[in-house]
CSV table of C-alpha atoms in Angstrom, one decimal:
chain,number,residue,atom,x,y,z
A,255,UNK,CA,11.5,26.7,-23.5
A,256,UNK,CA,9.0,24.0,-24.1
A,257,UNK,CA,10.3,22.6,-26.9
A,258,UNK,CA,13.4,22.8,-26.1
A,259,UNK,CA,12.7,20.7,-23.0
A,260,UNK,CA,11.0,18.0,-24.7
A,261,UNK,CA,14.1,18.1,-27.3
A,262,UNK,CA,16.4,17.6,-24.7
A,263,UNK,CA,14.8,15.8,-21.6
A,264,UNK,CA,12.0,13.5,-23.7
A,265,UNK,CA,14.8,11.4,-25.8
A,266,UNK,CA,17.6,10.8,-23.5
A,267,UNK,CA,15.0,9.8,-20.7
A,268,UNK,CA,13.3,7.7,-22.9
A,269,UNK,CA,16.5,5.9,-24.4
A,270,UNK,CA,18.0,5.5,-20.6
A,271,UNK,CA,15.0,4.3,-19.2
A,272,UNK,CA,14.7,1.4,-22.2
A,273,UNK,CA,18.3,0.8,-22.4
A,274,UNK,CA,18.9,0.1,-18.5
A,275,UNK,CA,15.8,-1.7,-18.5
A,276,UNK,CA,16.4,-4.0,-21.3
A,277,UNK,CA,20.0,-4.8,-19.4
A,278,UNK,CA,17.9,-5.5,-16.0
A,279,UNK,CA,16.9,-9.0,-17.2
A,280,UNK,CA,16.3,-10.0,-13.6
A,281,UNK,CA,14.2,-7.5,-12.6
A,282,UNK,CA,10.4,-8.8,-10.9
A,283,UNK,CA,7.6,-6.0,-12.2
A,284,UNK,CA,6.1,-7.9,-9.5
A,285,UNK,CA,8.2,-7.8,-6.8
A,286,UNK,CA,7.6,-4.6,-4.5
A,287,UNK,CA,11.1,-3.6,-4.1
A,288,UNK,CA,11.3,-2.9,-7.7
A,289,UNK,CA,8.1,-0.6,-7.8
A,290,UNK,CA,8.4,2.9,-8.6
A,291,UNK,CA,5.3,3.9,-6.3
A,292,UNK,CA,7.1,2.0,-3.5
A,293,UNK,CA,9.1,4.7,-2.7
A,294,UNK,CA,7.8,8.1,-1.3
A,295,UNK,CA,7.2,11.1,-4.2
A,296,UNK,CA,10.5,13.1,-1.9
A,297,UNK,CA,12.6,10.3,-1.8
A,298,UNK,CA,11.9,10.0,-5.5
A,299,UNK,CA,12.8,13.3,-6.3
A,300,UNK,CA,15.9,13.2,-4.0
A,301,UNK,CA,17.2,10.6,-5.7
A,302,UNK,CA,16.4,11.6,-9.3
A,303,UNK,CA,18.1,14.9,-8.4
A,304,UNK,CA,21.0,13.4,-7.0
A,305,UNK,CA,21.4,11.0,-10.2
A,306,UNK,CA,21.3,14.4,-12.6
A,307,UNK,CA,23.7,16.4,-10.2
A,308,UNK,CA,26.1,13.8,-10.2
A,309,UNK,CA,25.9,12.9,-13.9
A,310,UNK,CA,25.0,15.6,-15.9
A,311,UNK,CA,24.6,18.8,-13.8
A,312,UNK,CA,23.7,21.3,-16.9
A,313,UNK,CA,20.0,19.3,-16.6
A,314,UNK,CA,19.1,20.4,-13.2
A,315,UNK,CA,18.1,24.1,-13.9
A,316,UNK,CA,16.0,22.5,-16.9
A,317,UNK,CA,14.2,20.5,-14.2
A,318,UNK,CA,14.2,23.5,-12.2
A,319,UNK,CA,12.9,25.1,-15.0
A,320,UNK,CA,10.5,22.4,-15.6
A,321,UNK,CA,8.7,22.1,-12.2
A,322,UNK,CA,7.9,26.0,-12.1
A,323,UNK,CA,6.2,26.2,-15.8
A,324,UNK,CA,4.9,22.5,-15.6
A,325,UNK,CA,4.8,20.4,-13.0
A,326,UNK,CA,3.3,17.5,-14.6
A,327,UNK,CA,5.9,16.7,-16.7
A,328,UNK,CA,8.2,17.5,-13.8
A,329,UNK,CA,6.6,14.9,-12.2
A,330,UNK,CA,6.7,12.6,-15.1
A,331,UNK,CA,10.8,13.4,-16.1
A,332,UNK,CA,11.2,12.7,-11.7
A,333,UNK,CA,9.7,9.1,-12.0
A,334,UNK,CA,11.3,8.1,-15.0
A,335,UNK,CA,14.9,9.5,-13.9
A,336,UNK,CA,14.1,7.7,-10.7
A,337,UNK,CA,13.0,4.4,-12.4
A,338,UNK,CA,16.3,4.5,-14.9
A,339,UNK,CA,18.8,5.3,-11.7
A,340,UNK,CA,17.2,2.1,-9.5
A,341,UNK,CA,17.6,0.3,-12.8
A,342,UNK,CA,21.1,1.4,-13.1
A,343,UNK,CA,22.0,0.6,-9.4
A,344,UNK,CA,20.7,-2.8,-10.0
A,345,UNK,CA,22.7,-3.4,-12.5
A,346,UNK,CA,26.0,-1.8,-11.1
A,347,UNK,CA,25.3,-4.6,-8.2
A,348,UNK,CA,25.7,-7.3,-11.1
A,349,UNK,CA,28.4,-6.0,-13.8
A,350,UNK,CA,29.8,-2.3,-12.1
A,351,UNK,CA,32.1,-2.5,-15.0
A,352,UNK,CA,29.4,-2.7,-17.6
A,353,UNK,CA,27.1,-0.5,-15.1
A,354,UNK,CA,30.2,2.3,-16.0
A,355,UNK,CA,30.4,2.0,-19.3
A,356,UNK,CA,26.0,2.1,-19.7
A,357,UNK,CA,26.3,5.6,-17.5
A,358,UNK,CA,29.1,7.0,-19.9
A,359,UNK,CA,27.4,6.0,-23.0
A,360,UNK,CA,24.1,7.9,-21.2
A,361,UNK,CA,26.2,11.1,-20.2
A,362,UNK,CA,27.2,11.2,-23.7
A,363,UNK,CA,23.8,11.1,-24.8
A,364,UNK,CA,22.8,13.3,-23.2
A,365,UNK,CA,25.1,16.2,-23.7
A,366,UNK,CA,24.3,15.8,-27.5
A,367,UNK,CA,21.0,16.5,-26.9
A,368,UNK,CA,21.8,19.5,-24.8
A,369,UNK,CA,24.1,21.0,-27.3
A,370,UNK,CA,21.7,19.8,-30.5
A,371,UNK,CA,18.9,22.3,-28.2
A,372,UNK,CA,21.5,25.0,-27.8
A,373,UNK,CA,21.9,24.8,-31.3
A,374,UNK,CA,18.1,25.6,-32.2
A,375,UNK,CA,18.7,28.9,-31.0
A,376,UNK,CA,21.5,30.1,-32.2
A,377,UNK,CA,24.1,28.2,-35.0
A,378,UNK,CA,27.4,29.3,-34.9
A,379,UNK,CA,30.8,27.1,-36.4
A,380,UNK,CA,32.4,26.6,-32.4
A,381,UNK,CA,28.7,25.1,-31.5
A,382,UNK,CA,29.1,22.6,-34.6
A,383,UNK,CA,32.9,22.0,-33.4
A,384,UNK,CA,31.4,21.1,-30.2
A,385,UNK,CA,28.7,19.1,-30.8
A,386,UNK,CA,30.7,17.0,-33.4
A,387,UNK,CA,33.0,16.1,-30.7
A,388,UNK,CA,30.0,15.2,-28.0
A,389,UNK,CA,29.0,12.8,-31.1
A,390,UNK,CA,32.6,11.7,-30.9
A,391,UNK,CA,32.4,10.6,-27.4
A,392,UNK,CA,28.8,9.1,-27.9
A,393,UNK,CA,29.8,6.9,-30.4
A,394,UNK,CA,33.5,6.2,-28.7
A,395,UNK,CA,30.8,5.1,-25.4
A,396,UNK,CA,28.6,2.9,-27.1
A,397,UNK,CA,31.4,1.6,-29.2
A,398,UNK,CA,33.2,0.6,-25.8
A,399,UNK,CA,29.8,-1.2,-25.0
A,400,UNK,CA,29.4,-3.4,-27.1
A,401,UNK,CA,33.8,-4.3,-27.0
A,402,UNK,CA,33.0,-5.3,-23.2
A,403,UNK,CA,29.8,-7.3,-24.1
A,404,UNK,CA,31.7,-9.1,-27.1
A,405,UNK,CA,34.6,-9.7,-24.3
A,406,UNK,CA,32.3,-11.1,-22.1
A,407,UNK,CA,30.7,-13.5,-24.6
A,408,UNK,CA,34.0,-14.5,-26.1
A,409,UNK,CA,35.0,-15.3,-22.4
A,410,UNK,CA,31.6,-17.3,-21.9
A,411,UNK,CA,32.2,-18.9,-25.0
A,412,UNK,CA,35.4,-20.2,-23.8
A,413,UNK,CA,33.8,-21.9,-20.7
A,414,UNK,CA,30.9,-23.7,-22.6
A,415,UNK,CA,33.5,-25.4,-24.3
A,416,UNK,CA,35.6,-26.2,-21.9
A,417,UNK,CA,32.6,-27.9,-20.5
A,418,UNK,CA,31.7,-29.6,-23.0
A,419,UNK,CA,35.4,-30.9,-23.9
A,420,UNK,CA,35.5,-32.0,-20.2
A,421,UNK,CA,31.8,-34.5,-20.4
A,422,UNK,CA,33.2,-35.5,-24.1
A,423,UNK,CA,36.6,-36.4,-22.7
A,424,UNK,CA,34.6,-38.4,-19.5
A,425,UNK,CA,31.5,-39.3,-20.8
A,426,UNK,CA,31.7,-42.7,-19.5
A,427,UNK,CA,32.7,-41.7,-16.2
A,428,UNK,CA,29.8,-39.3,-16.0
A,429,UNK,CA,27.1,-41.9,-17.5
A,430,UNK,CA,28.2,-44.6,-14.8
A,431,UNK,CA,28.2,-42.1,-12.3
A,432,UNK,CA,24.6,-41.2,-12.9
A,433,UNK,CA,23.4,-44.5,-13.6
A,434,UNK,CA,24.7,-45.0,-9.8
A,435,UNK,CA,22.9,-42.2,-8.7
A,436,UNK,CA,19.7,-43.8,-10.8
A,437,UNK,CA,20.1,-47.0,-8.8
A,438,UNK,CA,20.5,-45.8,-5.4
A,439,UNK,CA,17.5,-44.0,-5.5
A,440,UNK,CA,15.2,-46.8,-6.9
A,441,UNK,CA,16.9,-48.7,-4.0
A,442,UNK,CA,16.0,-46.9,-1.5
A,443,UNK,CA,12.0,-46.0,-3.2
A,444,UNK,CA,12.1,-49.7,-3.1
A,445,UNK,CA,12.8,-50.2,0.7
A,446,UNK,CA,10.5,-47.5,1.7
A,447,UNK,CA,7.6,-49.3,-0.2
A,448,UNK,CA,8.9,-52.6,1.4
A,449,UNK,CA,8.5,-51.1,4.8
A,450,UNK,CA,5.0,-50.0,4.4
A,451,UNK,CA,3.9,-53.3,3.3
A,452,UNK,CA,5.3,-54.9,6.2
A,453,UNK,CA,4.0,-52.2,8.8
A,454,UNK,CA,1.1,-53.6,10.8
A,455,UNK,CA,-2.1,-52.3,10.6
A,456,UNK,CA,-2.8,-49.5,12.6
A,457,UNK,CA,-6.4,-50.5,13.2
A,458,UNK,CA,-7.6,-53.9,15.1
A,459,UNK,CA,-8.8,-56.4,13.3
A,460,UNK,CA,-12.7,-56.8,13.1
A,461,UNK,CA,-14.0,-59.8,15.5
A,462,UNK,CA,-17.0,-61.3,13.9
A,463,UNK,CA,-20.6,-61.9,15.8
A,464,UNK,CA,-20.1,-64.7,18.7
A,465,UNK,CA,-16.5,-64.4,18.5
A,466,UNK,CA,-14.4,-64.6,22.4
A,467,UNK,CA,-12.7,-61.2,23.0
């Protein structure tokens, strides 16, 4: 059951966690919100849970399994699972079309390495048949990935130039503009040193010895 575990739960945890995390550009290690021990160990595990039962239920009797036999590396699958479904929400907050595709591509993931485990202990043709089409959909996943990130580049691509046809077209426009901008605010620098040079003194002038009051 061990290795069977660490076949299935190890590499699709680790792959999530890295993948999702590598997409979460704008994530603060810093920042308190985005801490892993921030949140209580139950709430951790709730959550975890919830991400699994949702997404890929066959995995919760291995986690079941898991915490009875070893609950050190139930610990340690709980707080990665956790860390890769904040990542994941994060993301869905910024791009919950990309944030759909990322979680398909992981289902498929990991139901290959479900059915590659299932396959260790006992290899039969309708097991191949079946794990040939979960490689189907992986690769179909990942495929549909990287079609909405070239989509989205093509489409960002189309707005730099726009941009820069539109400052080509009015360049002159846009360098009188903030030549103007330039002036007025060496004009006004320039008044505010004028009106401290003309502001009296704010202490009295010193009387010398003999000198009426």
């Amino acid at each position: 059951m061990r290795r069977v575990w660490i076949l299935v739960l190890v590499p699709f945890l680790t792959i999530l966690a890295a993948v999702i995390s590598a997409q979460d550009a704008d994530t603060d290690p810093k920042d308190p919100r985005n801490s892993t021990e921030a949140t209580p160990n139950v709430d951790r595990e709730r959550l975890a849970l919830d991400f699994v039962r949702s997404h890929h239920e066959e995995l919760v009797e291995l986690l079941g399994s898991l915490r009875a036999t070893n609950p050190d590396e139930y610990n340690e699958a709980i707080r990665e699972l956790f860390r890769a479904q904040e990542n994941f929400v994060r993301i869905r907050r910024r791009d919950p079309d990309r944030a759909a595709l990322m979680l398909e591509t992981w289902k498929a993931g990991s139901r290959v390495q479900l059915l590659a485990a299932r396959l260790m202990s006992k290899t039969n043709a309708p097991r191949e048949a079946e794990l040939r089409q979960a490689l189907t959909d992986q690769l179909a996943a990942q495929l549909a990935v990287q079609k909405y990130d070239r989509a989205q580049l093509r489409k960002r691509l189309e707005q730099l130039d726009a941009s820069i046809r539109k400052h080509e077209e009015r360049a002159d426009a846009v360098i009188e503009s903030r030549l103007n901008a330039v002036r007025k605010k060496v004009q006004r620098v320039r008044r505010q040193a004028e009106k401290a040079e003309q502001a009296p003194s704010a202490s009295p002038p010193v009387r010398t010895q003999g000198e009426p009051s």
